[in-house]
Tab-separated table of C-alpha atoms in Angstrom:
chain	number	residue	atom	x	y	z
A	1	MET	CA	0.000	0.000	0.000
A	2	TYR	CA	1.439	3.374	-1.031
A	3	TYR	CA	0.806	6.669	0.748
A	4	ASP	CA	1.362	9.721	-1.466
A	5	ASP	CA	-0.735	12.144	0.586
A	6	ASP	CA	1.044	15.349	1.625
A	7	SER	CA	-0.277	14.755	5.148
A	8	VAL	CA	2.200	11.923	5.630
A	9	TYR	CA	4.982	14.487	5.936
A	10	GLU	CA	4.721	17.584	8.091
A	11	ASN	CA	6.558	20.741	7.071
A	12	ASP	CA	8.377	21.219	10.392
A	13	ASP	CA	11.746	22.335	9.138
A	14	ASP	CA	12.127	23.444	5.509
A	15	PHE	CA	10.798	20.303	3.827
A	16	GLU	CA	10.337	20.554	0.082
A	17	LYS	CA	7.301	19.580	-1.976
A	18	GLU	CA	9.340	16.878	-3.703
A	19	GLU	CA	9.053	14.829	-0.522
A	20	VAL	CA	5.620	13.627	-1.624
A	21	GLN	CA	7.671	11.117	-3.672
A	22	ASP	CA	8.474	9.323	-0.433
A	23	GLN	CA	6.335	6.322	0.412
A	24	LEU	CA	5.160	4.321	3.388
A	25	LEU	CA	5.254	0.606	2.631
A	26	LEU	CA	3.594	-2.404	4.223
A	27	PRO	CA	5.296	-5.854	4.296
A	28	ASP	CA	3.462	-6.946	1.123
A	29	ASP	CA	4.762	-3.854	-0.680
A	30	LEU	CA	8.290	-4.619	0.501
A	31	GLU	CA	8.044	-8.204	-0.772
A	32	SER	CA	6.885	-6.874	-4.132
A	33	GLU	CA	9.833	-4.461	-4.342
A	34	MET	CA	12.257	-7.249	-3.438
A	35	ALA	CA	10.746	-9.558	-6.046
A	36	ASP	CA	11.145	-6.928	-8.784
A	37	LEU	CA	14.804	-6.339	-7.907
A	38	ILE	CA	15.531	-10.075	-7.719
A	39	LEU	CA	13.912	-10.620	-11.127
A	40	ASP	CA	16.006	-7.847	-12.694
A	41	VAL	CA	19.244	-9.299	-11.291
A	42	ARG	CA	18.376	-12.859	-12.322
A	43	SER	CA	17.710	-11.777	-15.899
A	44	VAL	CA	21.206	-10.277	-16.179
A	45	LEU	CA	23.349	-12.626	-14.083
A	46	GLN	CA	21.466	-15.827	-14.929
A	47	VAL	CA	21.516	-17.067	-11.336
A	48	SER	CA	18.909	-18.638	-9.074
A	49	GLU	CA	16.411	-16.564	-7.100
A	50	GLY	CA	18.221	-17.363	-3.859
A	51	MET	CA	21.605	-16.335	-5.273
A	52	ALA	CA	20.140	-13.080	-6.589
A	53	ARG	CA	18.718	-12.240	-3.161
A	54	ILE	CA	22.029	-12.954	-1.413
A	55	LEU	CA	23.907	-10.795	-3.930
A	56	LEU	CA	21.468	-7.911	-3.509
A	57	HIS	CA	21.772	-8.195	0.263
A	58	LYS	CA	25.563	-7.885	0.005
A	59	PHE	CA	25.187	-4.708	-2.050
A	60	LYS	CA	22.554	-3.225	0.301
A	61	TRP	CA	19.842	-3.888	-2.283
A	62	ASN	CA	21.390	-1.410	-4.701
A	63	LYS	CA	20.882	-3.096	-8.053
A	64	ASN	CA	23.055	-0.628	-9.965
A	65	SER	CA	26.009	-1.057	-7.594
A	66	LEU	CA	25.709	-4.838	-7.875
A	67	LEU	CA	25.580	-4.822	-11.682
A	68	ASP	CA	28.424	-2.292	-11.946
A	69	LYS	CA	30.616	-4.528	-9.778
A	70	PHE	CA	29.592	-7.565	-11.813
A	71	TYR	CA	30.517	-5.924	-15.133
A	72	GLU	CA	33.835	-4.688	-13.677
A	73	SER	CA	34.792	-8.214	-12.637
A	74	PRO	CA	36.817	-10.010	-15.344
A	75	ASP	CA	35.843	-13.403	-13.948
A	76	THR	CA	32.183	-14.168	-13.251
A	77	GLU	CA	33.025	-17.272	-11.231
A	78	ALA	CA	35.479	-15.359	-9.017
A	79	PHE	CA	32.819	-12.696	-8.466
A	80	LEU	CA	30.293	-15.298	-7.299
A	81	VAL	CA	32.885	-17.059	-5.109
A	82	GLU	CA	33.754	-13.790	-3.389
A	83	ALA	CA	30.048	-13.209	-2.787
A	84	GLN	CA	29.867	-16.658	-1.108
A	85	VAL	CA	27.138	-17.965	-3.411
A	86	ILE	CA	29.252	-20.682	-5.063
A	87	PRO	CA	32.163	-22.676	-3.543
A	88	LYS	CA	35.793	-22.063	-4.502
A	89	THR	CA	36.052	-25.533	-5.946
A	90	THR	CA	32.987	-27.290	-7.269
A	91	GLN	CA	32.953	-30.998	-6.484
A	92	PRO	CA	30.632	-33.645	-7.904
A	93	SER	CA	27.622	-33.903	-5.626
A	94	SER	CA	27.958	-36.969	-3.477
A	95	THR	CA	24.746	-38.673	-2.383
A	96	GLY	CA	23.870	-41.985	-0.873
A	97	GLU	CA	24.024	-43.598	2.506
A	98	ASP	CA	26.894	-43.024	4.890
A	99	ASP	CA	27.655	-42.009	8.479
A	100	CYS	CA	26.534	-38.440	9.278
A	101	ASP	CA	29.495	-36.378	10.498
A	102	ILE	CA	27.194	-34.444	12.850
A	103	CYS	CA	25.118	-37.070	14.659
A	104	CYS	CA	27.099	-40.190	13.556
A	105	SER	CA	23.911	-41.998	12.506
A	106	PHE	CA	23.919	-44.082	9.308
A	107	GLY	CA	21.542	-43.054	6.547
A	108	GLU	CA	20.877	-40.972	3.438
A	109	LEU	CA	23.095	-37.854	3.317
A	110	THR	CA	22.524	-34.682	1.302
A	111	GLY	CA	24.466	-31.441	1.025
A	112	LEU	CA	25.291	-28.228	-0.794
A	113	ALA	CA	27.425	-27.386	-3.827
A	114	CYS	CA	30.459	-27.423	-1.505
A	115	ASN	CA	29.701	-31.134	-0.945
A	116	HIS	CA	29.488	-30.831	2.831
A	117	ARG	CA	26.888	-33.429	3.704
A	118	ALA	CA	24.694	-34.376	6.623
A	119	CYS	CA	21.492	-36.266	7.287
A	120	GLU	CA	18.175	-34.511	6.736
A	121	ASP	CA	17.422	-34.280	10.477
A	122	CYS	CA	20.722	-32.477	11.148
A	123	TRP	CA	20.096	-30.014	8.321
A	124	LYS	CA	16.600	-29.357	9.673
A	125	HIS	CA	17.877	-28.839	13.207
A	126	TYR	CA	20.729	-26.557	12.081
A	127	LEU	CA	18.589	-24.384	9.803
A	128	THR	CA	15.721	-24.167	12.299
A	129	GLU	CA	18.102	-23.072	15.046
A	130	LYS	CA	19.682	-20.395	12.840
A	131	ILE	CA	16.325	-19.036	11.700
A	132	MET	CA	14.773	-18.974	15.169
A	133	GLU	CA	17.845	-17.227	16.605
A	134	GLY	CA	16.774	-14.357	14.386
A	135	GLY	CA	20.249	-12.961	13.874
A	136	SER	CA	20.395	-12.864	10.083
A	137	SER	CA	18.699	-14.110	6.950
A	138	GLU	CA	22.133	-15.135	5.641
A	139	ILE	CA	22.970	-18.670	6.817
A	140	GLU	CA	26.343	-20.285	6.133
A	141	CYS	CA	27.019	-23.973	5.521
A	142	MET	CA	27.142	-25.900	8.785
A	143	SER	CA	30.739	-26.982	8.147
A	144	PRO	CA	32.875	-24.731	10.423
A	145	ASP	CA	35.421	-23.893	7.703
A	146	CYS	CA	32.913	-23.284	4.902
A	147	LYS	CA	31.478	-19.810	4.247
A	148	LEU	CA	29.087	-20.781	1.449
A	149	LEU	CA	25.704	-19.116	1.974
A	150	ILE	CA	22.670	-21.368	1.730
A	151	GLU	CA	20.128	-20.374	-0.911
A	152	ASP	CA	16.480	-19.906	0.015
A	153	GLU	CA	15.470	-22.786	-2.257
A	154	LYS	CA	17.738	-25.179	-0.356
A	155	ILE	CA	16.407	-23.982	3.004
A	156	LYS	CA	12.840	-24.617	1.842
A	157	PHE	CA	13.879	-28.103	0.706
A	158	TYR	CA	14.711	-29.017	4.309
A	159	ILE	CA	12.249	-26.795	6.204
A	160	ARG	CA	8.540	-27.168	5.536
A	161	ASP	CA	7.133	-25.811	8.801
A	162	LYS	CA	5.130	-22.664	7.916
A	163	THR	CA	5.939	-20.953	11.226
A	164	ILE	CA	9.669	-21.283	10.631
A	165	LEU	CA	9.413	-20.249	6.973
A	166	ASP	CA	7.361	-17.194	7.961
A	167	LYS	CA	10.090	-16.260	10.437
A	168	LEU	CA	12.677	-16.612	7.666
A	169	GLN	CA	10.632	-14.349	5.411
A	170	ARG	CA	10.420	-11.730	8.173
A	171	LEU	CA	14.211	-11.897	8.520
A	172	VAL	CA	14.583	-11.418	4.771
A	173	ILE	CA	12.216	-8.416	4.756
A	174	ASN	CA	13.958	-6.972	7.788
A	175	SER	CA	17.359	-7.321	6.112
A	176	PHE	CA	15.922	-5.640	3.006
A	177	VAL	CA	14.895	-2.626	5.098
A	178	GLU	CA	17.896	-2.475	7.429
A	179	THR	CA	20.571	-2.789	4.736
A	180	ASN	CA	18.837	-0.421	2.320
A	181	PRO	CA	19.869	3.230	2.879
A	182	VAL	CA	16.580	4.609	1.530
A	183	LEU	CA	14.382	2.462	3.794
A	184	LYS	CA	13.676	2.617	7.538
A	185	TRP	CA	11.128	0.907	9.762
A	186	CYS	CA	8.710	3.159	11.594
A	187	PRO	CA	9.739	2.846	15.276
A	188	GLY	CA	6.112	3.168	16.427
A	189	GLN	CA	4.863	0.427	18.730
A	190	ASN	CA	3.335	-2.469	16.732
A	191	CYS	CA	3.681	-0.486	13.483
A	192	GLN	CA	4.671	-2.643	10.510
A	193	LYS	CA	5.258	0.143	8.012
A	194	ALA	CA	8.568	1.155	6.475
A	195	VAL	CA	9.292	4.526	4.921
A	196	LYS	CA	11.075	4.818	1.585
A	197	VAL	CA	12.654	8.180	0.796
A	198	ALA	CA	14.091	9.649	-2.364
A	199	ASP	CA	17.076	11.099	-0.488
A	200	PRO	CA	18.312	9.503	2.785
A	201	GLU	CA	18.889	12.726	4.720
A	202	PRO	CA	17.756	13.631	8.264
A	203	ARG	CA	14.132	14.677	8.012
A	204	LEU	CA	10.870	14.496	9.889
A	205	ILE	CA	8.672	11.521	9.012
A	206	SER	CA	5.095	11.446	10.292
A	207	CYS	CA	3.616	7.948	10.096
A	208	PRO	CA	-0.182	7.451	10.047
A	209	CYS	CA	0.254	5.470	13.299
A	210	GLY	CA	1.006	8.806	14.995
A	211	THR	CA	4.763	8.353	15.363
A	212	GLN	CA	7.025	11.223	14.331
A	213	PHE	CA	10.664	10.306	13.889
A	214	CYS	CA	13.934	11.266	12.257
A	215	PHE	CA	14.643	9.234	9.125
A	216	SER	CA	18.392	9.273	9.716
A	217	CYS	CA	18.569	7.922	13.293
A	218	CYS	CA	14.973	6.690	13.881
A	219	GLN	CA	14.807	8.590	17.182
A	220	ASN	CA	11.918	10.923	17.980
A	221	TRP	CA	12.133	14.039	15.815
A	222	HIS	CA	14.783	16.166	17.507
A	223	ALA	CA	15.182	19.531	15.747
A	224	PRO	CA	17.111	21.741	16.389
A	225	ALA	CA	19.672	19.200	17.694
A	226	ASP	CA	21.238	17.112	14.944
A	227	CYS	CA	21.653	13.337	15.143
A	228	ALA	CA	25.260	13.506	16.365
A	229	LEU	CA	24.410	15.853	19.254
A	230	LEU	CA	21.416	13.749	20.241
A	231	LYS	CA	23.480	10.554	20.216
A	232	LYS	CA	26.063	12.113	22.552
A	233	TRP	CA	23.329	13.501	24.807
A	234	LEU	CA	21.458	10.206	25.147
A	235	LYS	CA	24.693	8.383	25.910
A	236	LYS	CA	25.506	11.006	28.510
A	237	CYS	CA	22.093	10.663	30.145
A	238	MET	CA	22.530	6.901	30.406
A	239	ASP	CA	26.181	6.969	31.406
A	240	ASP	CA	27.060	6.213	35.013
A	241	SER	CA	29.861	8.750	34.763
A	242	GLU	CA	27.411	11.462	35.849
A	243	THR	CA	26.757	9.532	39.052
A	244	CYS	CA	30.512	9.399	39.503
A	245	ASN	CA	30.647	13.164	39.079
A	246	TRP	CA	28.031	13.573	41.823
A	247	ILE	CA	30.064	11.357	44.140
A	248	ASN	CA	33.177	13.337	43.328
A	249	ALA	CA	31.435	16.660	44.006
A	250	ASN	CA	29.669	15.596	47.210
A	251	THR	CA	31.949	13.007	48.786
A	252	LYS	CA	35.640	12.392	49.375
A	253	GLU	CA	37.599	9.163	49.161
A	254	CYS	CA	39.274	7.633	52.168
A	255	PRO	CA	42.996	8.444	51.675
A	256	LYS	CA	43.879	4.845	52.526
A	257	CYS	CA	41.292	2.512	50.920
A	258	PHE	CA	39.614	5.040	48.556
A	259	VAL	CA	36.024	4.186	49.564
A	260	PRO	CA	33.721	7.241	48.972
A	261	ILE	CA	32.642	8.856	52.262
A	262	GLU	CA	29.910	11.464	52.703
A	263	LYS	CA	30.267	13.940	55.577
A	264	ASN	CA	27.019	14.168	57.569
A	265	GLY	CA	28.172	16.051	60.666
A	266	GLY	CA	30.161	19.115	61.634
A	267	CYS	CA	33.230	17.407	63.049
A	268	ASN	CA	36.178	17.142	60.649
A	269	HIS	CA	37.627	14.113	62.457
A	270	MET	CA	36.566	11.302	60.126
A	271	ARG	CA	36.786	7.530	60.441
A	272	CYS	CA	36.517	5.402	57.313
A	273	THR	CA	33.267	3.397	57.219
A	274	ASN	CA	35.013	0.482	55.547
A	275	LYS	CA	35.202	-2.119	58.337
A	276	SER	CA	38.481	-3.495	57.030
A	277	CYS	CA	40.056	-0.015	57.023
A	278	LYS	CA	38.697	2.370	59.722
A	279	PHE	CA	41.430	4.896	58.876
A	280	GLU	CA	41.127	8.174	60.814
A	281	PHE	CA	41.739	11.341	58.814
A	282	CYS	CA	40.945	15.053	58.587
A	283	TRP	CA	38.056	15.982	56.276
A	284	MET	CA	39.659	19.318	55.385
A	285	CYS	CA	43.207	18.317	54.462
A	286	MET	CA	42.647	14.533	54.054
A	287	GLY	CA	45.784	13.935	56.143
A	288	CYS	CA	46.174	11.402	58.937
A	289	TRP	CA	44.389	12.654	62.029
A	290	ARG	CA	47.357	11.743	64.228
A	291	SER	CA	49.441	14.492	62.604
A	292	HIS	CA	47.027	17.161	63.845
A	293	GLY	CA	48.361	19.014	66.860
A	294	THR	CA	51.939	18.365	65.690
A	295	ALA	CA	54.409	20.284	63.534
A	296	GLY	CA	52.978	18.440	60.517
A	297	TYR	CA	49.649	20.280	60.662
A	298	GLN	CA	48.739	21.462	57.125
A	299	CYS	CA	44.994	22.237	57.229
A	300	ASN	CA	45.515	25.981	56.859
A	301	ARG	CA	47.629	25.632	53.694
A	302	PHE	CA	45.660	25.880	50.431
A	303	ASN	CA	46.262	23.099	47.908
A	304	GLU	CA	45.224	24.922	44.737
A	305	GLY	CA	45.312	21.962	42.367
A	306	GLN	CA	43.163	19.665	44.493
A	307	ASP	CA	40.515	22.299	45.318
A	308	ALA	CA	40.296	23.593	41.740
A	309	ASN	CA	39.753	20.094	40.416
A	310	ARG	CA	36.901	19.445	42.856
A	311	SER	CA	35.276	22.827	42.055
A	312	LYS	CA	35.547	22.118	38.338
A	313	HIS	CA	33.686	18.824	38.719
A	314	ARG	CA	30.976	20.500	40.778
A	315	ALA	CA	30.512	23.336	38.265
A	316	TYR	CA	30.356	20.893	35.360
A	317	LEU	CA	27.796	18.733	37.145
A	318	ASN	CA	25.632	21.767	37.968
A	319	ARG	CA	25.681	22.837	34.325
A	320	TYR	CA	24.709	19.372	33.133
A	321	LEU	CA	21.853	19.164	35.670
A	322	PHE	CA	20.575	22.597	34.595
A	323	TYR	CA	20.033	21.428	31.010
A	324	TYR	CA	19.039	17.874	31.923
A	325	ASN	CA	16.299	19.018	34.329
A	326	ARG	CA	14.758	21.273	31.698
A	327	TYR	CA	14.987	18.571	29.046
A	328	ILE	CA	13.240	16.100	31.355
A	329	THR	CA	10.637	18.653	32.492
A	330	HIS	CA	9.453	19.261	28.929
A	331	GLN	CA	9.520	15.510	28.270
A	332	GLN	CA	7.308	14.924	31.309
A	333	SER	CA	4.989	17.780	30.332
A	334	LEU	CA	4.631	16.258	26.878
A	335	ALA	CA	3.532	12.956	28.440
A	336	LEU	CA	1.189	14.594	30.951
A	337	GLU	CA	-0.444	16.728	28.274
A	338	GLU	CA	-1.555	13.554	26.500
A	339	LYS	CA	-4.441	13.593	28.998
A	340	LEU	CA	-5.525	16.921	27.554
A	341	LYS	CA	-6.562	15.141	24.371
A	342	GLU	CA	-9.499	13.522	26.173
A	343	THR	CA	-10.578	16.834	27.702
A	344	VAL	CA	-10.331	18.575	24.353
A	345	ALA	CA	-12.209	15.770	22.574
A	346	ALA	CA	-15.056	16.131	25.084
A	347	LYS	CA	-15.091	19.897	24.580
A	348	MET	CA	-15.189	19.461	20.809
A	349	ALA	CA	-18.164	17.086	21.103
A	350	GLU	CA	-19.943	19.595	23.346
A	351	MET	CA	-19.363	22.405	20.848
A	352	GLU	CA	-20.812	20.296	18.040
A	353	LEU	CA	-23.911	19.633	20.153
A	354	LYS	CA	-24.308	23.388	20.531
A	355	GLY	CA	-24.510	23.837	16.779
A	356	MET	CA	-20.913	24.273	15.622
A	357	ALA	CA	-19.855	22.285	12.553
A	358	TRP	CA	-17.156	19.600	12.798
A	359	ILE	CA	-14.729	21.696	10.784
A	360	GLU	CA	-15.308	24.669	13.083
A	361	VAL	CA	-14.146	22.840	16.212
A	362	GLN	CA	-10.908	21.468	14.757
A	363	PHE	CA	-9.050	24.491	16.121
A	364	LEU	CA	-8.885	22.721	19.497
A	365	LYS	CA	-7.223	19.635	18.017
A	366	LYS	CA	-4.784	21.869	16.151
A	367	SER	CA	-3.922	23.613	19.412
A	368	ILE	CA	-3.120	20.283	21.113
A	369	ASP	CA	-0.976	19.221	18.156
A	370	ALA	CA	0.857	22.567	18.233
A	371	LEU	CA	1.448	22.225	21.967
A	372	ALA	CA	2.980	18.751	21.570
A	373	LYS	CA	5.115	19.917	18.652
A	374	CYS	CA	6.498	22.843	20.650
A	375	ARG	CA	7.170	20.673	23.711
A	376	ARG	CA	9.260	18.343	21.561
A	377	THR	CA	11.152	21.269	20.090
A	378	LEU	CA	11.815	22.742	23.536
A	379	MET	CA	13.118	19.390	24.790
A	380	TYR	CA	15.768	19.303	22.112
A	381	THR	CA	16.656	22.997	22.370
A	382	TYR	CA	18.244	22.084	25.699
A	383	VAL	CA	20.311	19.363	24.031
A	384	PHE	CA	21.374	21.913	21.416
A	385	ALA	CA	22.140	24.538	24.078
A	386	PHE	CA	24.134	22.168	26.312
A	387	TYR	CA	26.804	21.699	23.640
A	388	LEU	CA	26.548	25.207	22.124
A	389	LYS	CA	29.465	27.583	22.710
A	390	LYS	CA	28.604	31.062	23.957
A	391	SER	CA	28.453	33.819	21.316
A	392	ASN	CA	26.211	36.653	20.130
A	393	HIS	CA	24.352	34.113	18.024
A	394	SER	CA	23.845	31.810	21.012
A	395	GLU	CA	22.265	34.705	22.921
A	396	MET	CA	19.796	35.201	20.075
A	397	PHE	CA	19.051	31.475	20.182
A	398	GLU	CA	18.385	31.668	23.930
A	399	ASN	CA	16.039	34.623	23.369
A	400	ASN	CA	14.083	32.605	20.795
A	401	GLN	CA	14.088	29.646	23.180
A	402	ARG	CA	12.743	31.836	25.996
A	403	ASP	CA	9.978	33.283	23.787
A	404	LEU	CA	8.888	29.822	22.626
A	405	GLU	CA	8.949	28.486	26.180
A	406	MET	CA	6.802	31.348	27.482
A	407	ALA	CA	4.319	31.019	24.611
A	408	THR	CA	4.095	27.246	25.088
A	409	GLU	CA	3.424	27.565	28.812
A	410	GLN	CA	0.752	30.190	28.111
A	411	LEU	CA	-1.059	27.905	25.658
A	412	SER	CA	-0.680	24.906	27.983
A	413	GLY	CA	-2.002	26.865	30.947
A	414	PHE	CA	-5.021	28.074	29.004
A	415	LEU	CA	-5.935	24.609	27.713
A	416	GLU	CA	-5.611	23.107	31.198
A	417	ARG	CA	-8.132	25.576	32.603
A	418	ASP	CA	-11.712	24.542	33.207
A	419	LEU	CA	-13.213	25.375	29.826
A	420	GLU	CA	-16.793	24.570	30.818
A	421	ASN	CA	-17.786	28.170	31.478
A	422	GLU	CA	-15.910	29.729	28.568
A	423	ASP	CA	-17.896	31.539	25.888
A	424	LEU	CA	-17.408	29.463	22.729
A	425	VAL	CA	-16.704	32.390	20.415
A	426	THR	CA	-14.225	33.929	22.865
A	427	LEU	CA	-12.639	30.527	23.503
A	428	LYS	CA	-12.122	29.882	19.800
A	429	GLN	CA	-10.533	33.275	19.191
A	430	LYS	CA	-8.232	32.999	22.220
A	431	VAL	CA	-7.066	29.469	21.395
A	432	GLN	CA	-6.485	30.298	17.732
A	433	ASP	CA	-4.440	33.381	18.653
A	434	LEU	CA	-2.282	31.442	21.126
A	435	THR	CA	-1.809	28.571	18.667
A	436	LYS	CA	-0.744	30.876	15.854
A	437	TYR	CA	1.704	32.605	18.167
A	438	VAL	CA	3.423	29.407	19.366
A	439	ASP	CA	3.633	28.235	15.753
A	440	ARG	CA	5.354	31.487	14.779
A	441	ARG	CA	7.768	31.289	17.709
A	442	GLN	CA	8.677	27.691	16.904
A	443	GLU	CA	9.164	28.537	13.244
A	444	ALA	CA	11.391	31.510	14.147
A	445	LEU	CA	13.574	29.374	16.422
A	446	LEU	CA	13.988	26.533	13.925
A	447	GLU	CA	14.669	28.927	11.046
A	448	HIS	CA	17.357	30.675	13.086
A	449	CYS	CA	18.985	27.322	13.902
A	450	ALA	CA	18.806	26.201	10.259
A	451	ASP	CA	20.306	29.504	9.061
A	452	GLY	CA	23.076	29.107	11.618
A	453	ASN	CA	23.868	25.645	10.272
A	454	GLU	CA	23.995	26.897	6.684
A	455	GLN	CA	26.225	29.850	7.585
A	456	ASP	CA	28.414	27.902	10.070
A	457	LEU	CA	27.473	30.269	12.881
A	458	TRP	CA	27.292	27.565	15.540
A	459	GLU	CA	30.263	26.207	17.436
A	460	PHE	CA	29.787	23.167	19.653
A	461	THR	CA	31.839	21.721	22.471
A	462	GLU	CA	32.781	18.063	22.510
A	463	ASN	CA	31.368	17.270	25.950
A	464	GLY	CA	29.368	20.300	27.072
A	465	VAL	CA	32.240	22.113	28.794
């Protein structure tokens, strides 16, 4: 099934009209596309269907790249050997009864073009295990030293269970999507659609299932942060190193056993909590407590390097938490505002009962959509800002960020009010005005960020420092 409607793609960030060429494909559509490519390759290379599929997989389903490489190769056989679809040396196929090298039982043995043989039960067990593992649709010969890939036709000769064959077909379709640079699965829960684009660049994709994602990285749409910034940010948020920074800023290590110790009283005479250590030291200078009251007393002497290092960690942690807390707050608000959809739907139904046409009440739905869109943008402005170096341009960005944040909170606050007693005409005008304003503020912010990218105005730090 093909979706050519403009509504599939939202113009959130300078998207061109040519994007209507992009398509959303169901599994049946993907199978049809694969079949067409396989047929084209078979007609030129004169190989089996299974060989054609394996070759296309190796070339990321780029038919032109495959055929170019084929025509460049002076030796067709060497080309197919390198692609692992025929063995290096073809041996006469040996059949008949013999001892199976796998299970040692005596019986009829069959094998591949490489002449590695086994009984039918061993082939079934091996292929079933490989398919159900779900790692790849490409399965090598079961002989440890043989890299020959098993054609689909041979797999179907041994495996007749529909459940297993269906799993194999899903693996094949999945490999078609995941190795093809112009295809990506929609990451929406239980969504089986894939998007096919004319140009595999980062862009917003809006699937009919309601999921909005970045084509390049398949994360939620994250403008103005690019994919590289988002990847670093998400890793940072999941990394335990931030917990280590907190420990470093709020605790000190025992000078003897290095166990972190938190000071919870006023006395600077500390005893290590590690039962196997119990070292007594001074919290201020970290020296042995026994030296206090002697000529070795050093608490009043400033150790610049040690104190500066601790202050640096604390300042860095505070900066990270500033941006992280705002990122998370907008993320939480986005989730909480999902409940508003029910309230708004009820209000829309009420307005229709009072005589307003369906089209006339859609302004409320548009306001909810605008609110969610701006929340997402605000989330990722804090990712962008965390890595952004200070400059005159960054100040302008922060002003745009502030204006969008204020407008978003104003719209959110109005929609969360009890709308029961609002005059419908006044309500419509107020909501439309607020919605138009947040749309303009979001557009201004994203345009400024896009212009900055084009003109190389932005400078980013490696780790947010």
